[in-house]
Amino acid sequence: MKTTRRQFMIMSAAGAATLALNNTAQAQAMVAETDPQAAALGYKADASKVDKAKFPKYAAGQVCDNCALYQGKAGSAAGGCSLFAGKQVAGKGWCSAYAKKA
């Protein structure tokens, strides 16, 4: 089968667009509390379940949603975190690296 240059260019553009859309459309996995990095930081998907004796730095109202490291939109159920590349954290979660958004 012969392919013309025009057909090649059209197919190349369509392939590139498909790859770009595929990468952005894929849902990121949620970070598990048992993940080694998450466990080291004391990550909890529900901030109300944080062990206050183990993490005295925790204060009510501190959640991933209002942390400076949180990359999701305010009020979203989950979003990215600069500490957990390629994974999402719960908006209502917490970890010991919490830093209040400015």
PDB file of C-alpha atoms in Angstrom:
ATOM      1  CA  MET A   1       0.000   0.000   0.000  1.00  0.00           C
ATOM      2  CA  LYS A   2       1.430   3.349  -1.030  1.00  0.00           C
ATOM      3  CA  THR A   3       1.076   6.324   1.282  1.00  0.00           C
ATOM      4  CA  THR A   4       1.255   9.844   0.000  1.00  0.00           C
ATOM      5  CA  ARG A   5       3.030  12.558   1.907  1.00  0.00           C
ATOM      6  CA  ARG A   6      -0.331  14.242   2.579  1.00  0.00           C
ATOM      7  CA  GLN A   7      -1.762  11.041   4.086  1.00  0.00           C
ATOM      8  CA  PHE A   8       1.385  10.582   6.175  1.00  0.00           C
ATOM      9  CA  MET A   9       1.174  14.141   7.544  1.00  0.00           C
ATOM     10  CA  ILE A  10      -2.527  13.768   8.392  1.00  0.00           C
ATOM     11  CA  MET A  11      -1.971  10.429  10.111  1.00  0.00           C
ATOM     12  CA  SER A  12       1.044  11.801  12.019  1.00  0.00           C
ATOM     13  CA  ALA A  13      -0.951  14.790  13.273  1.00  0.00           C
ATOM     14  CA  ALA A  14      -3.853  12.561  14.290  1.00  0.00           C
ATOM     15  CA  GLY A  15      -1.500  10.190  16.117  1.00  0.00           C
ATOM     16  CA  ALA A  16       0.213  13.013  17.982  1.00  0.00           C
ATOM     17  CA  ALA A  17      -3.142  14.490  19.011  1.00  0.00           C
ATOM     18  CA  THR A  18      -4.328  11.092  20.229  1.00  0.00           C
ATOM     19  CA  LEU A  19      -1.199  10.626  22.344  1.00  0.00           C
ATOM     20  CA  ALA A  20      -1.502  14.090  23.848  1.00  0.00           C
ATOM     21  CA  LEU A  21      -5.154  13.593  24.750  1.00  0.00           C
ATOM     22  CA  ASN A  22      -4.486  10.113  26.127  1.00  0.00           C
ATOM     23  CA  ASN A  23      -1.856  11.393  28.566  1.00  0.00           C
ATOM     24  CA  THR A  24      -4.086  14.145  29.943  1.00  0.00           C
ATOM     25  CA  ALA A  25      -7.240  12.031  30.076  1.00  0.00           C
ATOM     26  CA  GLN A  26      -5.744   9.188  32.086  1.00  0.00           C
ATOM     27  CA  ALA A  27      -6.824   9.342  35.690  1.00  0.00           C
ATOM     28  CA  GLN A  28      -4.008   9.371  38.176  1.00  0.00           C
ATOM     29  CA  ALA A  29      -4.053   6.704  40.842  1.00  0.00           C
ATOM     30  CA  MET A  30      -4.777   7.672  44.427  1.00  0.00           C
ATOM     31  CA  VAL A  31      -1.898   7.387  46.854  1.00  0.00           C
ATOM     32  CA  ALA A  32      -2.460   4.618  49.404  1.00  0.00           C
ATOM     33  CA  GLU A  33      -1.900   5.200  53.109  1.00  0.00           C
ATOM     34  CA  THR A  34       0.299   2.084  53.033  1.00  0.00           C
ATOM     35  CA  ASP A  35       2.581   3.520  50.331  1.00  0.00           C
ATOM     36  CA  PRO A  36       6.068   3.774  51.925  1.00  0.00           C
ATOM     37  CA  GLN A  37       6.382   7.527  51.320  1.00  0.00           C
ATOM     38  CA  ALA A  38       2.818   8.170  52.492  1.00  0.00           C
ATOM     39  CA  ALA A  39       3.369   6.109  55.641  1.00  0.00           C
ATOM     40  CA  ALA A  40       6.611   7.977  56.391  1.00  0.00           C
ATOM     41  CA  LEU A  41       4.740  11.285  56.163  1.00  0.00           C
ATOM     42  CA  GLY A  42       1.788  10.028  58.201  1.00  0.00           C
ATOM     43  CA  TYR A  43      -0.626  10.533  55.267  1.00  0.00           C
ATOM     44  CA  LYS A  44      -4.285   9.870  56.029  1.00  0.00           C
ATOM     45  CA  ALA A  45      -7.001  10.119  53.378  1.00  0.00           C
ATOM     46  CA  ASP A  46      -9.325  11.427  56.110  1.00  0.00           C
ATOM     47  CA  ALA A  47      -7.698  14.116  58.243  1.00  0.00           C
ATOM     48  CA  SER A  48     -10.071  13.423  61.133  1.00  0.00           C
ATOM     49  CA  LYS A  49      -8.319  10.058  61.600  1.00  0.00           C
ATOM     50  CA  VAL A  50      -4.850  11.537  62.193  1.00  0.00           C
ATOM     51  CA  ASP A  51      -3.190  10.248  65.380  1.00  0.00           C
ATOM     52  CA  LYS A  52      -2.859  13.513  67.311  1.00  0.00           C
ATOM     53  CA  ALA A  53      -0.475  11.945  69.832  1.00  0.00           C
ATOM     54  CA  LYS A  54       1.912  10.851  67.076  1.00  0.00           C
ATOM     55  CA  PHE A  55       1.524  14.090  65.081  1.00  0.00           C
ATOM     56  CA  PRO A  56       1.069  16.964  67.552  1.00  0.00           C
ATOM     57  CA  LYS A  57       1.620  19.427  64.689  1.00  0.00           C
ATOM     58  CA  TYR A  58      -1.831  18.507  63.325  1.00  0.00           C
ATOM     59  CA  ALA A  59      -4.613  21.021  63.969  1.00  0.00           C
ATOM     60  CA  ALA A  60      -8.275  20.801  63.046  1.00  0.00           C
ATOM     61  CA  GLY A  61      -8.931  22.340  59.651  1.00  0.00           C
ATOM     62  CA  GLN A  62      -5.605  21.299  58.167  1.00  0.00           C
ATOM     63  CA  VAL A  63      -6.435  19.306  55.039  1.00  0.00           C
ATOM     64  CA  CYS A  64      -4.697  18.724  51.721  1.00  0.00           C
ATOM     65  CA  ASP A  65      -7.256  20.972  50.035  1.00  0.00           C
ATOM     66  CA  ASN A  66      -5.792  24.053  51.777  1.00  0.00           C
ATOM     67  CA  CYS A  67      -2.127  22.971  51.720  1.00  0.00           C
ATOM     68  CA  ALA A  68       0.475  24.834  49.652  1.00  0.00           C
ATOM     69  CA  LEU A  69       1.642  21.521  48.116  1.00  0.00           C
ATOM     70  CA  TYR A  70      -1.847  20.573  46.863  1.00  0.00           C
ATOM     71  CA  GLN A  71      -2.215  20.940  43.096  1.00  0.00           C
ATOM     72  CA  GLY A  72      -5.946  20.283  42.763  1.00  0.00           C
ATOM     73  CA  LYS A  73      -8.689  22.863  42.608  1.00  0.00           C
ATOM     74  CA  ALA A  74     -10.075  24.169  45.889  1.00  0.00           C
ATOM     75  CA  GLY A  75     -13.027  22.048  46.975  1.00  0.00           C
ATOM     76  CA  SER A  76     -12.122  19.104  44.746  1.00  0.00           C
ATOM     77  CA  ALA A  77     -12.340  15.566  46.124  1.00  0.00           C
ATOM     78  CA  ALA A  78      -8.789  14.761  45.001  1.00  0.00           C
ATOM     79  CA  GLY A  79      -5.824  16.392  43.358  1.00  0.00           C
ATOM     80  CA  GLY A  80      -2.129  16.124  42.735  1.00  0.00           C
ATOM     81  CA  CYS A  81       0.511  16.740  45.357  1.00  0.00           C
ATOM     82  CA  SER A  82       4.105  17.730  44.694  1.00  0.00           C
ATOM     83  CA  LEU A  83       5.240  15.106  47.223  1.00  0.00           C
ATOM     84  CA  PHE A  84       3.534  12.197  45.454  1.00  0.00           C
ATOM     85  CA  ALA A  85       4.416  12.559  41.773  1.00  0.00           C
ATOM     86  CA  GLY A  86       1.947  10.861  39.446  1.00  0.00           C
ATOM     87  CA  LYS A  87      -0.572  10.167  42.222  1.00  0.00           C
ATOM     88  CA  GLN A  88      -3.465  12.038  43.724  1.00  0.00           C
ATOM     89  CA  VAL A  89      -4.268  12.715  47.365  1.00  0.00           C
ATOM     90  CA  ALA A  90      -7.678  13.139  48.939  1.00  0.00           C
ATOM     91  CA  GLY A  91      -8.754  16.761  49.320  1.00  0.00           C
ATOM     92  CA  LYS A  92      -9.772  15.979  52.896  1.00  0.00           C
ATOM     93  CA  GLY A  93      -6.509  14.151  53.628  1.00  0.00           C
ATOM     94  CA  TRP A  94      -3.483  15.243  55.660  1.00  0.00           C
ATOM     95  CA  CYS A  95       0.230  14.507  56.035  1.00  0.00           C
ATOM     96  CA  SER A  96       3.013  15.831  58.257  1.00  0.00           C
ATOM     97  CA  ALA A  97       4.373  17.996  55.416  1.00  0.00           C
ATOM     98  CA  TYR A  98       1.260  20.195  55.582  1.00  0.00           C
ATOM     99  CA  ALA A  99       1.997  23.869  54.876  1.00  0.00           C
ATOM    100  CA  LYS A 100      -0.805  26.413  54.925  1.00  0.00           C
ATOM    101  CA  LYS A 101      -1.549  28.051  51.585  1.00  0.00           C
ATOM    102  CA  ALA A 102      -0.615  31.697  51.485  1.00  0.00           C
TER     103      ALA A 102
END
